[in-house]
Coordinates of C-alpha atoms and ligand atoms in Angstrom, one line a residue:
Chain W
M1 CA -29.3 8.2 59.3
A2 CA -25.7 8.7 57.3
M3 CA -25.8 8.6 53.8
P4 CA -24.0 5.1 53.1
R5 CA -20.7 5.7 51.1
A6 CA -20.6 4.2 47.6
G7 CA -19.0 0.7 47.8
L8 CA -19.5 0.5 51.8
A9 CA -21.8 -1.3 53.7
A10 CA -24.2 1.1 55.5
A11 CA -23.1 2.1 59.0
P12 CA -25.1 0.5 61.8
A13 CA -27.8 2.7 63.1
A14 CA -26.4 3.3 66.4
M15 CA -23.3 4.9 65.2
P16 CA -24.3 7.4 62.4
T17 CA -21.2 8.5 60.7
P18 CA -22.3 11.6 58.8
A19 CA -21.0 12.3 55.2
A20 CA -19.2 15.8 54.7
G21 CA -21.6 18.4 54.5
M22 CA -24.2 16.9 57.0
K23 CA -24.8 17.7 60.4
P24 CA -24.7 15.0 62.7
R25 CA -28.0 14.7 64.6
L26 CA -27.3 14.9 68.1
A27 CA -29.7 14.4 71.2
P28 CA -29.6 17.8 73.0
M29 CA -28.3 17.3 76.5
R30 CA -30.6 18.4 79.4
V31 CA -28.5 21.1 81.2
S32 CA -30.3 22.4 84.1
P33 CA -29.8 22.6 87.8
D34 CA -32.4 20.4 88.5
Q35 CA -30.3 17.4 86.8
L36 CA -27.4 17.9 89.2
I37 CA -27.0 14.9 91.1
D38 CA -23.6 15.0 92.6
M39 CA -20.5 17.3 92.9
K40 CA -17.0 16.2 93.7
C41 CA -13.8 17.7 94.5
C42 CA -10.3 16.2 94.5
I43 CA -6.5 17.1 94.9
R44 CA -4.3 16.4 92.0
P45 CA -1.0 15.1 93.5
L46 CA 1.3 17.0 91.5
R47 CA 4.9 16.3 92.0
A48 CA 7.4 19.0 90.9
A49 CA 9.9 16.1 89.3
G50 CA 7.0 14.2 88.0
P51 CA 5.6 10.8 89.7
N52 CA 8.0 9.1 92.0
L53 CA 9.0 5.7 90.8
G54 CA 12.1 5.4 92.9
T55 CA 13.0 2.5 95.4
E56 CA 14.1 2.7 99.0
I57 CA 14.7 0.3 101.7
V58 CA 12.8 0.6 105.0
G59 CA 13.9 -2.0 107.6
D60 CA 14.6 -4.8 105.3
R61 CA 11.8 -4.2 103.0
L62 CA 11.9 -2.8 99.5
V63 CA 9.8 0.1 98.8
V64 CA 9.0 0.9 95.2
H65 CA 7.2 4.3 94.9
N66 CA 4.4 4.9 92.7
Y67 CA 2.7 8.1 93.5
G68 CA 2.6 11.8 92.3
H69 CA 0.9 11.5 89.1
G70 CA -0.9 14.9 89.0
G71 CA -3.9 15.3 86.9
S72 CA -2.6 12.3 84.9
G73 CA -3.2 9.2 87.1
W74 CA -5.6 7.4 85.3
S75 CA -4.3 8.1 82.2
L76 CA -0.8 6.9 83.3
S77 CA -1.7 4.1 85.4
W78 CA -1.0 1.2 83.3
G79 CA 2.5 2.5 82.1
S80 CA 3.6 3.5 85.6
A81 CA 2.3 0.1 87.2
E82 CA 4.6 -1.4 84.6
V83 CA 7.7 0.5 85.6
A84 CA 6.7 -0.1 89.4
V85 CA 6.1 -3.6 89.0
G86 CA 9.1 -4.5 87.1
K87 CA 11.2 -3.1 89.7
A88 CA 9.4 -5.0 92.4
L89 CA 9.8 -8.3 90.2
S90 CA 13.7 -7.8 89.7
V91 CA 14.5 -8.8 93.2
L92 CA 12.4 -12.3 92.6
P93 CA 9.6 -12.0 95.2
E94 CA 6.7 -14.4 95.4
S95 CA 4.2 -12.0 97.1
I96 CA 4.2 -8.3 97.5
A97 CA 2.2 -5.7 99.3
V98 CA 0.8 -2.6 97.6
V99 CA 0.0 0.3 99.9
G100 CA -2.9 2.2 98.6
C101 CA -6.0 1.3 96.4
G102 CA -6.6 4.2 94.0
I103 CA -6.3 3.7 90.4
V104 CA -2.4 4.0 90.8
G105 CA -2.3 0.9 93.6
L106 CA -5.0 -1.1 92.4
T107 CA -3.5 -1.2 88.8
S108 CA 0.0 -2.2 90.2
A109 CA -1.6 -4.6 92.2
V110 CA -3.3 -6.3 89.2
V111 CA -0.2 -5.8 86.8
A112 CA 1.8 -7.8 89.5
Q113 CA -0.7 -10.5 89.6
R114 CA -0.8 -10.8 86.0
A115 CA 3.2 -11.4 86.6
G116 CA 2.3 -14.3 88.7
L117 CA 2.8 -12.7 92.3
K118 CA 0.5 -12.9 95.4
V119 CA -0.9 -9.4 96.1
T120 CA -2.1 -8.0 99.5
I121 CA -3.4 -4.7 99.1
Y122 CA -3.2 -2.4 102.4
A123 CA -5.0 0.8 102.3
R124 CA -7.5 2.9 104.2
E125 CA -10.0 2.7 101.0
L126 CA -10.8 0.9 98.0
L127 CA -11.2 2.6 94.9
P128 CA -14.6 3.7 94.8
R129 CA -13.9 5.9 98.0
T130 CA -10.4 7.1 97.0
R131 CA -9.6 10.6 95.3
S132 CA -9.2 8.7 92.0
F133 CA -13.1 8.3 91.9
R134 CA -13.2 12.1 92.3
A135 CA -11.5 12.8 88.9
S136 CA -13.3 13.6 85.5
G137 CA -11.9 10.4 83.9
S138 CA -10.3 11.0 80.6
Y139 CA -7.3 10.3 78.8
T140 CA -5.4 13.2 79.9
P141 CA -1.6 11.7 80.3
G142 CA 0.2 15.3 80.4
S143 CA -2.3 17.0 82.6
R144 CA -0.5 18.6 85.5
I145 CA 2.2 15.8 85.5
A146 CA 5.4 17.7 86.3
L147 CA 7.3 21.0 86.1
V148 CA 9.8 21.3 83.6
G149 CA 12.8 22.4 85.5
P150 CA 12.6 19.8 88.5
A151 CA 11.5 16.9 86.2
G152 CA 14.9 17.2 84.1
A153 CA 15.7 16.0 80.6
Q154 CA 15.0 12.2 81.2
F155 CA 11.3 12.9 82.2
P156 CA 9.6 13.3 78.8
E157 CA 10.8 9.9 77.4
L158 CA 9.8 8.0 80.4
W159 CA 6.3 9.7 80.2
E160 CA 6.1 9.1 76.7
Q161 CA 6.7 5.2 77.3
M162 CA 4.3 5.3 80.0
A163 CA 1.6 7.2 78.1
R164 CA 1.9 5.4 75.0
F165 CA 1.8 1.9 77.2
S166 CA -1.2 2.9 78.8
W167 CA -3.0 3.9 75.8
K168 CA -2.5 0.2 74.3
M169 CA -3.5 -1.2 77.5
F170 CA -6.9 1.0 77.7
R171 CA -7.8 -0.4 74.1
T172 CA -7.7 -3.9 75.5
F173 CA -11.0 -2.9 77.5
L174 CA -12.9 -1.0 74.6
G175 CA -16.3 -2.7 74.2
L176 CA -16.3 -4.7 77.2
P177 CA -19.6 -5.0 79.1
G178 CA -20.5 -1.7 80.8
N179 CA -18.0 -0.1 78.5
P180 CA -15.1 0.6 81.2
V181 CA -13.1 2.6 78.5
E182 CA -15.1 4.6 75.7
F183 CA -14.6 6.9 72.9
C184 CA -17.0 9.8 71.9
D185 CA -16.9 12.8 69.8
S186 CA -15.8 15.8 71.5
Y187 CA -16.9 19.3 70.3
N188 CA -15.3 22.6 70.9
V189 CA -17.5 25.7 69.9
S190 CA -16.7 29.4 69.8
D191 CA -17.7 32.8 68.5
K192 CA -13.9 33.5 67.9
P193 CA -11.6 31.4 65.8
I194 CA -10.3 28.7 68.0
E195 CA -6.7 28.1 68.5
R196 CA -4.6 26.3 71.0
R197 CA -3.8 28.6 73.8
K198 CA -0.1 28.9 74.3
W199 CA 1.8 30.2 77.6
P200 CA 5.0 31.9 76.9
P201 CA 7.1 32.7 80.0
N202 CA 5.9 35.9 81.4
P203 CA 9.1 37.8 82.5
A204 CA 7.0 40.2 84.8
I205 CA 6.7 37.2 87.2
A206 CA 9.7 36.8 89.0
G207 CA 9.3 33.8 91.4
S208 CA 9.1 30.2 90.2
W209 CA 8.6 26.8 92.2
E210 CA 12.3 26.8 93.1
T211 CA 12.1 30.1 94.9
A212 CA 8.4 29.9 96.1
G213 CA 7.5 26.3 96.6
L214 CA 4.6 26.4 94.2
P215 CA 4.8 27.0 90.5
Q216 CA 3.9 30.6 89.7
Q217 CA 3.0 30.4 86.2
N218 CA 1.9 28.1 83.4
S219 CA 5.2 28.0 81.5
E220 CA 6.5 26.3 84.4
F221 CA 4.5 23.1 83.7
A222 CA 5.5 20.4 81.4
H223 CA 3.5 20.2 78.4
L224 CA 4.1 16.9 76.6
D225 CA 1.0 15.8 74.8
E226 CA 2.8 16.7 71.6
R227 CA 4.8 13.5 71.7
I228 CA 1.9 11.4 71.4
R229 CA -0.1 13.2 68.8
D230 CA 0.5 10.5 66.2
I231 CA -2.1 8.3 68.4
V232 CA -4.2 10.6 70.2
P233 CA -7.0 12.2 67.9
Q234 CA -6.3 15.9 67.1
P235 CA -9.0 18.5 66.7
V236 CA -10.3 19.0 63.3
D237 CA -12.1 22.4 62.2
L238 CA -15.5 21.8 61.2
A239 CA -17.4 23.5 58.2
P240 CA -20.6 25.6 59.1
E241 CA -22.6 22.7 57.4
E242 CA -20.8 20.0 59.7
N243 CA -21.3 21.9 62.8
P244 CA -24.4 20.7 64.7
F245 CA -24.3 23.9 67.0
D246 CA -24.4 26.4 64.6
T247 CA -21.9 28.5 66.1
P248 CA -19.3 30.5 64.0
Y249 CA -16.6 28.3 65.0
A250 CA -16.4 24.6 65.9
Q251 CA -13.7 21.7 66.0
R252 CA -14.4 18.1 66.7
S253 CA -11.8 15.4 68.0
S254 CA -12.4 12.1 69.4
H255 CA -12.1 11.7 73.2
M256 CA -11.2 8.4 75.2
Y257 CA -12.7 8.1 78.7
F258 CA -13.2 5.9 81.6
N259 CA -16.8 4.9 83.1
F260 CA -15.7 4.8 86.8
P261 CA -18.4 2.3 87.9
A262 CA -17.6 -0.3 85.4
Y263 CA -13.8 0.2 85.2
G264 CA -13.5 -0.1 89.0
H265 CA -15.7 -3.2 89.2
M266 CA -13.7 -4.9 86.4
L267 CA -10.5 -4.4 88.0
L268 CA -11.4 -4.9 91.6
T269 CA -13.3 -8.1 90.2
E270 CA -10.0 -9.2 88.3
F271 CA -7.9 -8.5 91.6
F272 CA -9.9 -10.8 93.9
E273 CA -10.6 -13.4 91.4
R274 CA -6.7 -13.6 91.0
G275 CA -6.8 -14.6 94.7
G276 CA -6.1 -10.8 95.7
R277 CA -6.3 -10.2 99.4
Y278 CA -7.3 -6.5 100.9
V279 CA -6.7 -5.4 104.3
M280 CA -8.1 -2.1 105.6
R281 CA -5.2 -0.5 107.2
D282 CA -3.9 3.1 107.9
F283 CA -0.2 4.0 107.9
H284 CA 1.1 6.4 110.2
S285 CA 4.8 6.7 109.3
P286 CA 7.0 4.8 106.7
A287 CA 8.7 2.7 109.3
E288 CA 5.2 0.6 109.8
F289 CA 6.2 -0.8 106.2
A290 CA 8.9 -3.0 107.9
G291 CA 6.6 -4.7 109.6
L292 CA 4.5 -5.8 106.7
P293 CA 4.9 -9.7 105.8
E294 CA 5.9 -9.1 102.3
K295 CA 9.5 -8.1 101.6
V296 CA 8.4 -5.8 98.5
V297 CA 6.1 -3.1 99.0
I298 CA 4.7 -0.9 96.2
H299 CA 3.9 2.6 97.6
A300 CA 0.8 4.3 95.9
T301 CA -0.9 6.6 98.4
G302 CA -1.2 9.6 95.9
Y303 CA -1.6 13.2 97.6
A304 CA -1.4 11.4 101.1
A305 CA 2.2 10.6 100.3
R306 CA 2.9 14.4 100.8
D307 CA 2.4 13.6 104.5
L308 CA 3.1 9.9 105.1
W309 CA 6.3 10.2 103.4
Q310 CA 6.9 13.8 104.0
D311 CA 7.3 14.4 100.4
R312 CA 7.0 18.3 100.2
T313 CA 7.6 18.5 96.7
I314 CA 3.8 17.1 96.0
I315 CA 1.8 20.2 95.2
P316 CA -1.9 20.1 95.8
V317 CA -4.0 21.1 92.6
R318 CA -7.4 21.3 93.4
G319 CA -10.3 20.6 91.0
Q320 CA -14.1 19.8 91.0
T321 CA -16.8 18.2 88.8
G322 CA -20.5 18.5 88.8
W323 CA -22.6 15.5 87.6
L324 CA -26.1 15.5 85.8
V325 CA -28.3 12.5 85.6
P326 CA -26.8 10.2 83.1
Q327 CA -28.1 11.0 79.3
P328 CA -26.8 8.1 77.5
E329 CA -28.5 9.2 74.4
A330 CA -26.3 12.3 74.2
H331 CA -23.2 10.3 73.3
Y332 CA -20.8 13.2 73.0
S333 CA -18.8 15.9 74.9
L334 CA -19.3 19.8 74.4
R335 CA -16.8 22.6 75.5
S336 CA -17.0 26.3 75.1
N337 CA -14.7 28.4 76.6
N338 CA -13.3 25.9 78.9
M339 CA -16.5 25.0 80.5
S340 CA -17.6 21.5 79.4
L341 CA -20.1 18.7 79.4
L342 CA -19.0 15.1 78.9
S343 CA -21.8 12.4 78.8
K344 CA -20.5 9.3 80.7
A345 CA -22.5 6.3 81.8
D346 CA -22.5 7.4 85.3
G347 CA -23.5 11.0 84.4
V348 CA -22.8 14.1 82.3
V349 CA -19.6 15.5 83.9
V350 CA -19.7 19.2 84.1
M351 CA -16.6 21.5 84.4
N352 CA -15.8 25.2 84.6
N353 CA -12.1 25.9 84.5
N354 CA -11.1 29.5 84.3
P355 CA -9.6 29.5 80.6
D356 CA -7.4 32.4 81.8
M357 CA -5.5 30.2 84.7
G358 CA -4.7 27.4 82.6
D359 CA -2.6 24.8 84.8
M360 CA -2.4 27.2 87.7
L361 CA -6.0 27.0 88.3
G362 CA -6.2 25.2 91.9
V363 CA -2.5 25.3 92.3
G364 CA -1.5 25.3 96.3
D365 CA -5.4 25.0 97.0
S366 CA -5.9 22.0 99.3
T367 CA -9.5 22.9 100.3
E368 CA -11.1 19.6 99.1
L369 CA -14.7 20.9 99.2
P370 CA -17.0 21.5 96.3
N371 CA -18.3 24.8 95.4
R372 CA -21.7 24.8 93.5
A373 CA -21.6 28.3 92.0
P374 CA -19.1 27.7 89.1
I375 CA -20.9 24.5 88.0
E376 CA -24.3 26.3 87.8
E377 CA -22.4 29.1 85.8
A378 CA -21.4 26.6 83.6
L379 CA -24.8 25.0 83.1
A380 CA -26.3 28.3 82.6
A381 CA -23.7 29.3 80.1
L382 CA -23.8 26.1 78.2
A383 CA -27.5 25.6 78.0
P384 CA -28.3 27.9 75.2
L385 CA -25.8 26.1 72.8
F386 CA -28.5 23.3 72.5
A387 CA -31.2 25.1 71.0
P388 CA -30.3 24.3 67.6
L389 CA -30.2 20.6 68.1
A390 CA -33.7 21.0 69.9
V391 CA -35.1 22.5 66.8
R392 CA -33.9 19.9 64.4
G393 CA -34.9 17.2 66.8
G394 CA -32.7 14.4 68.2
R395 CA -30.9 11.8 66.1
S396 CA -33.0 10.3 63.1
Chain Z
M1 CA 20.8 0.1 105.4
R2 CA 22.8 -2.8 106.3
R3 CA 19.8 -4.5 107.2
G4 CA 18.4 -3.8 103.9
A5 CA 20.7 -5.6 101.9
S6 CA 19.4 -8.7 103.4
I7 CA 16.5 -9.1 101.0
L8 CA 18.9 -9.2 98.2
A9 CA 21.5 -11.0 100.0
A10 CA 18.9 -13.7 100.7
A11 CA 17.6 -13.8 97.3
A12 CA 21.2 -14.0 95.7
L13 CA 22.1 -16.7 98.3
A14 CA 19.2 -18.8 97.5
V15 CA 20.1 -18.3 93.6
I16 CA 23.6 -19.5 94.0
A17 CA 22.7 -22.5 96.3
S18 CA 20.2 -23.8 93.8
A19 CA 22.7 -23.2 91.0
L20 CA 25.5 -25.0 93.0
S21 CA 23.6 -28.0 93.2
A22 CA 23.3 -28.1 89.7
A23 CA 26.6 -27.2 88.6
P24 CA 29.3 -27.2 91.0
K25 CA 31.6 -24.6 89.9
A26 CA 28.9 -21.6 89.6
R27 CA 29.8 -18.2 90.5
G28 CA 27.3 -15.2 90.7
T29 CA 27.4 -12.3 88.5
G30 CA 27.8 -10.0 91.6
A31 CA 31.6 -10.7 91.5
G32 CA 32.3 -8.0 88.5
V33 CA 32.2 -10.5 85.6
Y34 CA 31.9 -8.0 82.6
T35 CA 33.8 -4.6 81.9
E36 CA 32.5 -1.0 81.2
A37 CA 34.0 -1.0 77.8
Q38 CA 32.5 -4.2 76.8
A39 CA 29.0 -3.0 78.1
G40 CA 29.6 0.2 75.9
E41 CA 30.3 -1.8 72.8
G42 CA 26.9 -3.7 73.6
A43 CA 25.2 -0.4 74.1
R44 CA 26.4 0.2 70.2
V45 CA 25.1 -2.8 69.1
Y46 CA 21.9 -2.7 70.8
A47 CA 21.2 0.6 69.4
V48 CA 21.4 -0.6 66.1
R49 CA 20.0 -3.8 66.1
C50 CA 17.7 -4.1 69.0
A51 CA 16.5 -0.7 70.1
M52 CA 13.7 -0.3 67.4
C53 CA 11.7 -3.1 69.2
H54 CA 12.8 -3.1 72.8
G55 CA 13.2 0.7 73.0
P56 CA 16.0 3.0 73.6
G57 CA 15.5 2.7 77.0
L58 CA 14.9 -1.1 77.3
A59 CA 11.6 -0.5 78.5
G60 CA 9.7 -2.3 75.6
T61 CA 6.0 -2.1 75.0
V62 CA 2.9 -3.6 75.2
E63 CA 3.9 -6.3 72.4
T64 CA 7.7 -6.5 73.2
P65 CA 9.1 -7.6 76.4
G66 CA 11.2 -5.0 78.0
L67 CA 14.6 -5.8 79.1
V68 CA 15.0 -4.3 82.7
G69 CA 12.6 -5.0 85.6
K70 CA 10.5 -8.0 84.7
F71 CA 13.4 -9.3 82.6
M72 CA 15.6 -10.1 85.8
A73 CA 12.5 -12.1 87.1
N74 CA 12.8 -13.8 83.9
W75 CA 16.4 -14.6 84.0
A76 CA 18.0 -14.3 87.4
G77 CA 18.8 -17.7 89.0
R78 CA 19.7 -19.1 85.8
P79 CA 23.1 -19.6 84.0
L80 CA 24.0 -16.7 81.9
G81 CA 24.9 -19.1 79.1
D82 CA 20.9 -19.6 78.9
L83 CA 20.6 -15.7 78.0
Y84 CA 23.8 -15.8 75.6
D85 CA 22.5 -18.9 73.9
Y86 CA 18.9 -17.5 73.4
L87 CA 20.0 -14.3 71.9
G88 CA 22.3 -16.4 69.6
R89 CA 19.3 -18.4 68.5
A90 CA 16.4 -16.0 68.7
M91 CA 17.6 -12.5 68.4
P92 CA 17.6 -9.8 66.8
Q93 CA 14.0 -11.3 66.1
P94 CA 14.1 -10.4 62.3
S95 CA 17.3 -12.2 61.3
P96 CA 17.9 -14.9 64.4
G97 CA 21.4 -16.4 64.5
S98 CA 23.0 -13.1 62.9
L99 CA 24.7 -12.0 65.9
T100 CA 28.4 -12.7 66.2
A101 CA 29.7 -14.6 69.4
E102 CA 31.5 -11.2 70.2
D103 CA 28.3 -9.1 69.8
N104 CA 26.4 -11.6 71.6
A105 CA 28.6 -11.2 74.9
R106 CA 28.8 -7.6 74.5
L107 CA 25.1 -7.5 74.4
V108 CA 24.9 -9.7 77.7
A109 CA 26.9 -7.3 79.1
F110 CA 25.0 -4.4 78.2
L111 CA 22.1 -6.1 79.6
L112 CA 24.0 -6.8 82.8
K113 CA 24.8 -3.2 83.2
A114 CA 21.3 -1.8 82.4
N115 CA 19.8 -4.1 85.2
G116 CA 22.3 -2.7 87.7
V117 CA 25.0 -5.5 87.9
A118 CA 28.2 -4.0 88.7
A119 CA 31.0 -4.2 86.0
G120 CA 34.5 -5.7 86.9
T121 CA 38.0 -5.9 85.2
T122 CA 37.4 -9.1 83.2
A123 CA 35.2 -9.3 80.0
L124 CA 32.4 -11.8 79.7
P125 CA 33.7 -14.6 77.4
A126 CA 32.0 -15.2 74.4
D127 CA 31.8 -18.8 75.3
S128 CA 28.6 -20.5 76.1
A129 CA 30.0 -23.3 78.2
A130 CA 32.3 -20.6 80.3
L131 CA 28.8 -18.6 80.6
R132 CA 27.0 -21.6 82.0
R133 CA 29.2 -21.4 85.0
L134 CA 28.0 -17.9 85.8
V135 CA 24.7 -17.4 87.7
L136 CA 22.5 -14.2 87.1
E137 CA 22.2 -12.7 90.6
P138 CA 19.3 -10.0 91.2
V139 CA 20.2 -6.6 92.0
R140 CA 18.3 -4.1 94.1
P141 CA 16.3 -1.7 91.5
R142 CA 17.2 2.2 91.4
Ligands
LIG401 C1 -10.8 17.3 89.3 C2 -9.8 16.4 89.1 C3 -9.9 15.5 87.8 C4 -9.1 14.8 87.2 N1 -9.3 14.4 85.9 C5 -8.4 13.4 85.5 C6 -8.5 12.8 84.1 O1 -9.6 13.2 83.5 N2 -7.8 11.7 83.9 C7 -6.6 11.2 84.6 O2 -5.8 10.5 84.3 N3 -6.4 11.9 86.0 C8 -7.4 12.8 86.4 N4 -7.2 13.2 87.6 C9 -6.0 13.0 88.5 C10 -6.2 11.7 89.2 O3 -7.4 11.8 89.9 C11 -5.1 11.3 90.2 O4 -4.0 11.5 89.5 C12 -5.4 9.9 90.7 O5 -6.4 10.0 91.4 C13 -4.1 9.4 91.6 O6 -4.4 8.2 92.0 P1 -3.4 7.2 93.3 O7 -4.1 6.3 93.3 O8 -2.4 7.6 92.9 O9 -4.2 8.2 94.5 P2 -5.8 8.1 95.4 O10 -6.7 7.8 94.4 O11 -5.6 9.2 96.2 O12 -5.6 6.7 96.2 C14 -4.6 6.8 97.2 C15 -4.9 5.3 98.0 O13 -4.0 5.4 99.2 C16 -4.7 5.1 100.3 N5 -4.1 5.8 101.5 C17 -3.7 7.1 101.5 N6 -3.0 7.2 102.8 C18 -2.7 6.2 103.4 C19 -2.6 5.6 104.7 N7 -1.7 6.7 105.5 N8 -2.7 4.4 105.1 C20 -3.2 3.5 104.0 N9 -3.7 3.9 103.1 C21 -3.6 5.2 102.5 C22 -6.2 5.6 100.1 O14 -7.1 5.2 100.8 C23 -6.6 5.4 98.5 O15 -6.8 3.9 98.7 C24 -8.1 14.4 88.1 C25 -8.0 15.0 89.3 C26 -9.0 15.8 89.9 C27 -8.8 16.4 91.1

């Protein structure tokens, strides 16, 4: 238990807040292949210029796009929906259609309902079977969100607006049953001093997205997170006596993440309780939007827009996660050399992202099939880090 | 594209029709009811007196309403005088009633422009009664 600080009430037992100079007692995670219960693979819909929030007319329907959110679809969902629904509202509809029921479409639908509209969602699949459910699910609004050149000078401000808006909306779900949104401590440990990796342009690489149709190096990606560092907890260096993992170097930050089952249940429940209607439907061309009964359509098909809307500026960026049996007693995340574990309600997420690839990992790869070997590699590499925790025992 | 305009045309007609039944001499804002220069002056007033809350891009925040998008849903179909009067009474929130009539009209012009309403050759009058005879019409968003 933490030492109560003078003048303050003792922290509740469930949330040990170590005083400086004390190692927090963390329950070790059980990190072995026998705990692996699921693997998920998914494609991030990176759009070169950033998400499409433009409008167009199809037949006499006003189509408001809301797709192409890269590795940030969860994180930007509320801010992006606010922009899209604002455009839909401005022509005074009473009812609208939303095409797509991933995190972007479903959030747009609920935002429209909260503005008093009648909403019908048309989609092939509801949220739990979409790509959105195959994300890792943390607040990462700047992940693979755009390329600097095509996004242009206006985009960073729009991004910041959406990121800040979403952050505040996520806070409205903290502490609800099932913890749809949650924070945990996040440790990054290393044998070497930890520095934020920088990616200056490499002059030896001649091509770029403009010439090759795919980004060729990390410096082409927009890196915007600095703009919101005033609200997002930044890593702090841990002194050896504060580092539960006994590695030479360690940092701790606080991390916001989404528990998919509770979050999805909450959003779908709100949608249906507000009278939302779902129609299972597969669209084969944009022209089919003209046949919808609603005059205004929000289009949120994510990566599928590359084909449906023939938007070839969408770049597939493959990624995958492994999932261990849930371990709620180990309420933190651990990262070492870009291999990571994050303990969520529906399991411990395992990732193994080659640190030398940065944003380029998975670019141009639409092979949406999980590969077990890198996940087992991460388990094997991370397991020894828990030895000091096991020696000290779990939490007091 | 010609058919595409019909959703807006229908909305605009409905807006004018309902306003006409209330006030026989109402005109729509589609006719070019403010000037670019007036909106430009409004932008300068906005930057100093409004942007800190409503945002430089008029996007608003979770706490403060944006002045584009949903804004149209809130104000379209009503006499522009309603908006002018509201600004004069209630904004800027920290010092309501402090806008001059001219600055208020400039701000209304700026808000029209920001919401896609086309400019014309005559400026909006700084006169609530005259603005009551103008009806805010919806515009296709970009
Ligand atoms: C490994 C990985 C980790 C990630 N981690 C994070 C993270 O931590 N944080 C974060 O914010 N983001 C993360 N992302 C990104 C995030 O998953 C995406 O940005 C997000 O899922 C996009 O959501 P969407 O609603 O636009 O698309 P989707 O989830 O793909 O939903 C599309 C919807 O459209 C429907 N649809 C598609 N085509 C048609 C059609 N022709 N007719 C009818 N319906 C159709 C689908 O059925 C579905 O309902 C990650 C992605 C990956 C791959």
